[in-house]
């Protein structure tokens, strides 16, 4: 089922899609939340979409995207990408020395047409030229923001502007919680 939102041409707004994946053995649950503005609250989520996959590839160090990207692409088959302004992923767009992370591989898989913003909770060695550290709330621990298809400074400001008083924006915390409500269908 496609998550399609109907608007008159006058009120049409592109959506932002945040995506996260949770694994249980060789199964995965991918959840996406659609919202209009980075400053939106949980109450302003327009749609929640979910996809389940089985026989997911095992984790391979340095090759995380090979496990997660197929799950994300399966979820994206439910969305009209023409209605998406940006996609937020849990992880990096760039790793070190220009090597692509999950978000970079997603950007390429989408023919470089949809901006991707990566939000990571842990630093990655030697990729400081591709990252802006964003501190939020009272936390001294930053989030690590990377991007492709949009300016890194804009992506960092967008993540900083997201609703919530804590390190993690409320929408991304909600998304993480939804993935962990694992019920394989």
PDB file of C-alpha atoms in Angstrom:
ATOM      1  CA  UNK A   1       0.000   0.000   0.000  1.00  0.00           C
ATOM      2  CA  UNK A   2       1.443   3.374  -1.018  1.00  0.00           C
ATOM      3  CA  UNK A   3       1.527   6.215   1.471  1.00  0.00           C
ATOM      4  CA  UNK A   4       0.018   8.867  -0.756  1.00  0.00           C
ATOM      5  CA  UNK A   5      -1.159  12.169   0.592  1.00  0.00           C
ATOM      6  CA  UNK A   6      -3.664  14.257  -1.344  1.00  0.00           C
ATOM      7  CA  UNK A   7      -3.464  18.030  -1.477  1.00  0.00           C
ATOM      8  CA  UNK A   8      -4.812  20.610  -3.847  1.00  0.00           C
ATOM      9  CA  UNK A   9      -2.058  22.215  -5.921  1.00  0.00           C
ATOM     10  CA  UNK A  10      -2.365  25.318  -3.772  1.00  0.00           C
ATOM     11  CA  UNK A  11      -1.611  23.516  -0.497  1.00  0.00           C
ATOM     12  CA  UNK A  12       0.775  20.802  -1.735  1.00  0.00           C
ATOM     13  CA  UNK A  13       3.916  20.473   0.329  1.00  0.00           C
ATOM     14  CA  UNK A  14       6.657  17.972  -0.123  1.00  0.00           C
ATOM     15  CA  UNK A  15       7.284  15.662   2.796  1.00  0.00           C
ATOM     16  CA  UNK A  16      10.341  14.771   4.800  1.00  0.00           C
ATOM     17  CA  UNK A  17      10.786  11.048   5.384  1.00  0.00           C
ATOM     18  CA  UNK A  18      12.772   9.680   8.307  1.00  0.00           C
ATOM     19  CA  UNK A  19      13.630   5.967   8.146  1.00  0.00           C
ATOM     20  CA  UNK A  20      14.999   3.464  10.651  1.00  0.00           C
ATOM     21  CA  UNK A  21      15.487  -0.315  10.600  1.00  0.00           C
ATOM     22  CA  UNK A  22      15.456  -2.801  13.478  1.00  0.00           C
ATOM     23  CA  UNK A  23      16.713  -6.373  13.250  1.00  0.00           C
ATOM     24  CA  UNK A  24      15.668  -9.556  14.999  1.00  0.00           C
ATOM     25  CA  UNK A  25      17.759 -12.526  13.903  1.00  0.00           C
ATOM     26  CA  UNK A  26      17.449 -12.576  10.090  1.00  0.00           C
ATOM     27  CA  UNK A  27      14.282 -10.447  10.064  1.00  0.00           C
ATOM     28  CA  UNK A  28      13.981  -6.680   9.774  1.00  0.00           C
ATOM     29  CA  UNK A  29      11.313  -4.118  10.463  1.00  0.00           C
ATOM     30  CA  UNK A  30      11.694  -0.834   8.593  1.00  0.00           C
ATOM     31  CA  UNK A  31       9.631   2.167   9.630  1.00  0.00           C
ATOM     32  CA  UNK A  32       9.268   5.527   7.949  1.00  0.00           C
ATOM     33  CA  UNK A  33       7.550   8.612   9.246  1.00  0.00           C
ATOM     34  CA  UNK A  34       6.381  11.373   6.933  1.00  0.00           C
ATOM     35  CA  UNK A  35       6.159  14.968   8.131  1.00  0.00           C
ATOM     36  CA  UNK A  36       6.132  18.399   6.504  1.00  0.00           C
ATOM     37  CA  UNK A  37       8.692  20.475   8.408  1.00  0.00           C
ATOM     38  CA  UNK A  38      11.774  19.744  10.449  1.00  0.00           C
ATOM     39  CA  UNK A  39      10.173  21.622  13.364  1.00  0.00           C
ATOM     40  CA  UNK A  40       7.068  19.375  13.394  1.00  0.00           C
ATOM     41  CA  UNK A  41       6.099  17.570  16.585  1.00  0.00           C
ATOM     42  CA  UNK A  42       5.045  13.942  16.896  1.00  0.00           C
ATOM     43  CA  UNK A  43       1.403  15.080  16.692  1.00  0.00           C
ATOM     44  CA  UNK A  44       2.110  16.480  13.225  1.00  0.00           C
ATOM     45  CA  UNK A  45       3.293  13.199  11.668  1.00  0.00           C
ATOM     46  CA  UNK A  46       1.296  12.743   8.459  1.00  0.00           C
ATOM     47  CA  UNK A  47       1.868   9.025   7.991  1.00  0.00           C
ATOM     48  CA  UNK A  48       3.753   6.051   9.410  1.00  0.00           C
ATOM     49  CA  UNK A  49       4.721   3.314   6.970  1.00  0.00           C
ATOM     50  CA  UNK A  50       6.167  -0.075   7.812  1.00  0.00           C
ATOM     51  CA  UNK A  51       7.821  -2.888   5.914  1.00  0.00           C
ATOM     52  CA  UNK A  52       8.971  -6.324   7.080  1.00  0.00           C
ATOM     53  CA  UNK A  53      11.701  -8.382   5.480  1.00  0.00           C
ATOM     54  CA  UNK A  54      12.982 -11.865   6.211  1.00  0.00           C
ATOM     55  CA  UNK A  55      16.239 -13.543   5.205  1.00  0.00           C
ATOM     56  CA  UNK A  56      18.114 -10.281   5.765  1.00  0.00           C
ATOM     57  CA  UNK A  57      21.850 -10.429   5.108  1.00  0.00           C
ATOM     58  CA  UNK A  58      24.010 -10.736   8.228  1.00  0.00           C
ATOM     59  CA  UNK A  59      25.926  -7.710   9.503  1.00  0.00           C
ATOM     60  CA  UNK A  60      29.369  -7.282   7.930  1.00  0.00           C
ATOM     61  CA  UNK A  61      31.769  -4.786   9.446  1.00  0.00           C
ATOM     62  CA  UNK A  62      32.383  -1.901   7.060  1.00  0.00           C
ATOM     63  CA  UNK A  63      29.549  -3.081   4.786  1.00  0.00           C
ATOM     64  CA  UNK A  64      26.531  -2.095   6.895  1.00  0.00           C
ATOM     65  CA  UNK A  65      24.718  -0.640   3.886  1.00  0.00           C
ATOM     66  CA  UNK A  66      24.529  -4.099   2.274  1.00  0.00           C
ATOM     67  CA  UNK A  67      22.260  -5.195   5.099  1.00  0.00           C
ATOM     68  CA  UNK A  68      20.199  -2.049   5.556  1.00  0.00           C
ATOM     69  CA  UNK A  69      19.840  -0.618   2.053  1.00  0.00           C
ATOM     70  CA  UNK A  70      17.580  -3.410   0.691  1.00  0.00           C
ATOM     71  CA  UNK A  71      15.248  -2.911   3.679  1.00  0.00           C
ATOM     72  CA  UNK A  72      15.068   0.838   3.057  1.00  0.00           C
ATOM     73  CA  UNK A  73      14.476   0.394  -0.669  1.00  0.00           C
ATOM     74  CA  UNK A  74      11.626  -2.039   0.076  1.00  0.00           C
ATOM     75  CA  UNK A  75       9.990   0.585   2.291  1.00  0.00           C
ATOM     76  CA  UNK A  76      10.514   3.275  -0.345  1.00  0.00           C
ATOM     77  CA  UNK A  77       8.529   1.197  -2.841  1.00  0.00           C
ATOM     78  CA  UNK A  78       5.487   2.303  -0.809  1.00  0.00           C
ATOM     79  CA  UNK A  79       6.219   6.010  -1.325  1.00  0.00           C
ATOM     80  CA  UNK A  80       5.952   8.367  -4.283  1.00  0.00           C
ATOM     81  CA  UNK A  81       9.483   9.787  -4.202  1.00  0.00           C
ATOM     82  CA  UNK A  82       8.278  12.846  -6.132  1.00  0.00           C
ATOM     83  CA  UNK A  83       6.532  13.914  -2.921  1.00  0.00           C
ATOM     84  CA  UNK A  84       9.706  13.612  -0.801  1.00  0.00           C
ATOM     85  CA  UNK A  85      11.867  16.672  -0.147  1.00  0.00           C
ATOM     86  CA  UNK A  86      14.517  14.861   1.932  1.00  0.00           C
ATOM     87  CA  UNK A  87      15.183  11.517   3.605  1.00  0.00           C
ATOM     88  CA  UNK A  88      16.771  11.194   7.042  1.00  0.00           C
ATOM     89  CA  UNK A  89      18.612   7.959   7.824  1.00  0.00           C
ATOM     90  CA  UNK A  90      20.054   6.635  11.064  1.00  0.00           C
ATOM     91  CA  UNK A  91      23.728   6.555  10.155  1.00  0.00           C
ATOM     92  CA  UNK A  92      26.272   8.255   7.953  1.00  0.00           C
ATOM     93  CA  UNK A  93      26.123   9.526   4.395  1.00  0.00           C
ATOM     94  CA  UNK A  94      29.932   9.798   4.250  1.00  0.00           C
ATOM     95  CA  UNK A  95      32.496   7.746   6.081  1.00  0.00           C
ATOM     96  CA  UNK A  96      36.220   8.514   5.769  1.00  0.00           C
ATOM     97  CA  UNK A  97      38.198   9.501   2.657  1.00  0.00           C
ATOM     98  CA  UNK A  98      34.975  10.132   0.744  1.00  0.00           C
ATOM     99  CA  UNK A  99      33.820   6.540   1.153  1.00  0.00           C
ATOM    100  CA  UNK A 100      30.044   6.324   1.129  1.00  0.00           C
ATOM    101  CA  UNK A 101      28.066   5.223   4.138  1.00  0.00           C
ATOM    102  CA  UNK A 102      24.478   3.970   4.152  1.00  0.00           C
ATOM    103  CA  UNK A 103      23.059   7.376   3.228  1.00  0.00           C
ATOM    104  CA  UNK A 104      25.509   7.813   0.357  1.00  0.00           C
ATOM    105  CA  UNK A 105      24.580   4.438  -1.096  1.00  0.00           C
ATOM    106  CA  UNK A 106      20.899   5.354  -0.750  1.00  0.00           C
ATOM    107  CA  UNK A 107      21.530   8.673  -2.533  1.00  0.00           C
ATOM    108  CA  UNK A 108      23.125   6.780  -5.431  1.00  0.00           C
ATOM    109  CA  UNK A 109      20.358   4.157  -5.479  1.00  0.00           C
ATOM    110  CA  UNK A 110      17.843   7.014  -5.863  1.00  0.00           C
ATOM    111  CA  UNK A 111      19.780   8.400  -8.865  1.00  0.00           C
ATOM    112  CA  UNK A 112      21.020  11.373  -6.795  1.00  0.00           C
ATOM    113  CA  UNK A 113      17.551  12.953  -7.001  1.00  0.00           C
ATOM    114  CA  UNK A 114      16.542  12.960  -3.330  1.00  0.00           C
ATOM    115  CA  UNK A 115      18.615  14.724  -0.658  1.00  0.00           C
ATOM    116  CA  UNK A 116      19.784  12.405   2.116  1.00  0.00           C
ATOM    117  CA  UNK A 117      20.650  13.492   5.657  1.00  0.00           C
ATOM    118  CA  UNK A 118      22.486  11.083   7.907  1.00  0.00           C
ATOM    119  CA  UNK A 119      22.166  11.415  11.680  1.00  0.00           C
ATOM    120  CA  UNK A 120      24.558   9.249  13.688  1.00  0.00           C
ATOM    121  CA  UNK A 121      24.937   8.939  17.451  1.00  0.00           C
ATOM    122  CA  UNK A 122      28.588   7.824  17.448  1.00  0.00           C
ATOM    123  CA  UNK A 123      31.581   9.443  15.792  1.00  0.00           C
ATOM    124  CA  UNK A 124      33.352   7.738  12.931  1.00  0.00           C
ATOM    125  CA  UNK A 125      37.134   7.974  12.666  1.00  0.00           C
ATOM    126  CA  UNK A 126      38.607  10.419  10.182  1.00  0.00           C
ATOM    127  CA  UNK A 127      35.456  11.741   8.548  1.00  0.00           C
ATOM    128  CA  UNK A 128      35.435  15.184  10.196  1.00  0.00           C
ATOM    129  CA  UNK A 129      35.530  16.978   6.842  1.00  0.00           C
ATOM    130  CA  UNK A 130      32.118  15.492   5.995  1.00  0.00           C
ATOM    131  CA  UNK A 131      30.446  15.985   9.401  1.00  0.00           C
ATOM    132  CA  UNK A 132      28.927  18.770  11.424  1.00  0.00           C
ATOM    133  CA  UNK A 133      28.484  17.979  15.099  1.00  0.00           C
ATOM    134  CA  UNK A 134      25.099  19.151  16.361  1.00  0.00           C
ATOM    135  CA  UNK A 135      24.421  19.535  20.052  1.00  0.00           C
ATOM    136  CA  UNK A 136      20.842  19.771  21.228  1.00  0.00           C
ATOM    137  CA  UNK A 137      19.123  20.300  24.550  1.00  0.00           C
ATOM    138  CA  UNK A 138      21.244  19.955  27.653  1.00  0.00           C
ATOM    139  CA  UNK A 139      23.402  17.209  26.182  1.00  0.00           C
ATOM    140  CA  UNK A 140      27.124  17.665  25.722  1.00  0.00           C
ATOM    141  CA  UNK A 141      27.183  14.689  23.339  1.00  0.00           C
ATOM    142  CA  UNK A 142      26.674  15.725  19.723  1.00  0.00           C
ATOM    143  CA  UNK A 143      24.805  14.114  16.900  1.00  0.00           C
ATOM    144  CA  UNK A 144      26.924  13.640  13.785  1.00  0.00           C
ATOM    145  CA  UNK A 145      25.198  15.001  10.681  1.00  0.00           C
ATOM    146  CA  UNK A 146      26.270  14.254   7.106  1.00  0.00           C
ATOM    147  CA  UNK A 147      24.445  14.886   3.834  1.00  0.00           C
ATOM    148  CA  UNK A 148      24.319  14.583   0.061  1.00  0.00           C
ATOM    149  CA  UNK A 149      22.001  16.527  -2.228  1.00  0.00           C
ATOM    150  CA  UNK A 150      21.704  19.376   0.267  1.00  0.00           C
ATOM    151  CA  UNK A 151      24.281  21.622   1.864  1.00  0.00           C
ATOM    152  CA  UNK A 152      25.788  20.131   5.004  1.00  0.00           C
ATOM    153  CA  UNK A 153      25.285  23.386   6.936  1.00  0.00           C
ATOM    154  CA  UNK A 154      21.578  23.394   6.015  1.00  0.00           C
ATOM    155  CA  UNK A 155      21.205  19.737   6.970  1.00  0.00           C
ATOM    156  CA  UNK A 156      22.843  20.383  10.359  1.00  0.00           C
ATOM    157  CA  UNK A 157      20.599  23.392  10.992  1.00  0.00           C
ATOM    158  CA  UNK A 158      17.522  21.382   9.998  1.00  0.00           C
ATOM    159  CA  UNK A 159      18.399  18.624  12.502  1.00  0.00           C
ATOM    160  CA  UNK A 160      19.168  21.198  15.207  1.00  0.00           C
ATOM    161  CA  UNK A 161      15.764  22.842  14.597  1.00  0.00           C
ATOM    162  CA  UNK A 162      13.803  19.617  15.086  1.00  0.00           C
ATOM    163  CA  UNK A 163      11.336  19.562  17.965  1.00  0.00           C
ATOM    164  CA  UNK A 164      12.444  18.207  21.310  1.00  0.00           C
ATOM    165  CA  UNK A 165      14.416  19.171  24.381  1.00  0.00           C
ATOM    166  CA  UNK A 166      16.884  16.287  24.286  1.00  0.00           C
ATOM    167  CA  UNK A 167      19.905  15.224  22.259  1.00  0.00           C
ATOM    168  CA  UNK A 168      17.720  13.197  19.913  1.00  0.00           C
ATOM    169  CA  UNK A 169      14.862  15.034  18.191  1.00  0.00           C
ATOM    170  CA  UNK A 170      11.431  13.836  19.310  1.00  0.00           C
ATOM    171  CA  UNK A 171      10.519  12.545  15.841  1.00  0.00           C
ATOM    172  CA  UNK A 172      13.669  10.420  15.598  1.00  0.00           C
ATOM    173  CA  UNK A 173      13.125   9.037  19.106  1.00  0.00           C
ATOM    174  CA  UNK A 174       9.534   8.164  18.181  1.00  0.00           C
ATOM    175  CA  UNK A 175      10.756   6.507  14.973  1.00  0.00           C
ATOM    176  CA  UNK A 176      13.288   4.421  16.913  1.00  0.00           C
ATOM    177  CA  UNK A 177      10.560   3.323  19.339  1.00  0.00           C
ATOM    178  CA  UNK A 178       8.283   2.284  16.464  1.00  0.00           C
ATOM    179  CA  UNK A 179      10.942   0.052  14.941  1.00  0.00           C
ATOM    180  CA  UNK A 180      11.421  -1.762  18.242  1.00  0.00           C
ATOM    181  CA  UNK A 181       7.728  -2.601  18.525  1.00  0.00           C
ATOM    182  CA  UNK A 182       8.692  -5.667  16.541  1.00  0.00           C
ATOM    183  CA  UNK A 183       5.802  -7.775  15.385  1.00  0.00           C
ATOM    184  CA  UNK A 184       6.751  -9.739  12.331  1.00  0.00           C
ATOM    185  CA  UNK A 185       3.769 -10.087  10.049  1.00  0.00           C
TER     186      UNK A 185
END
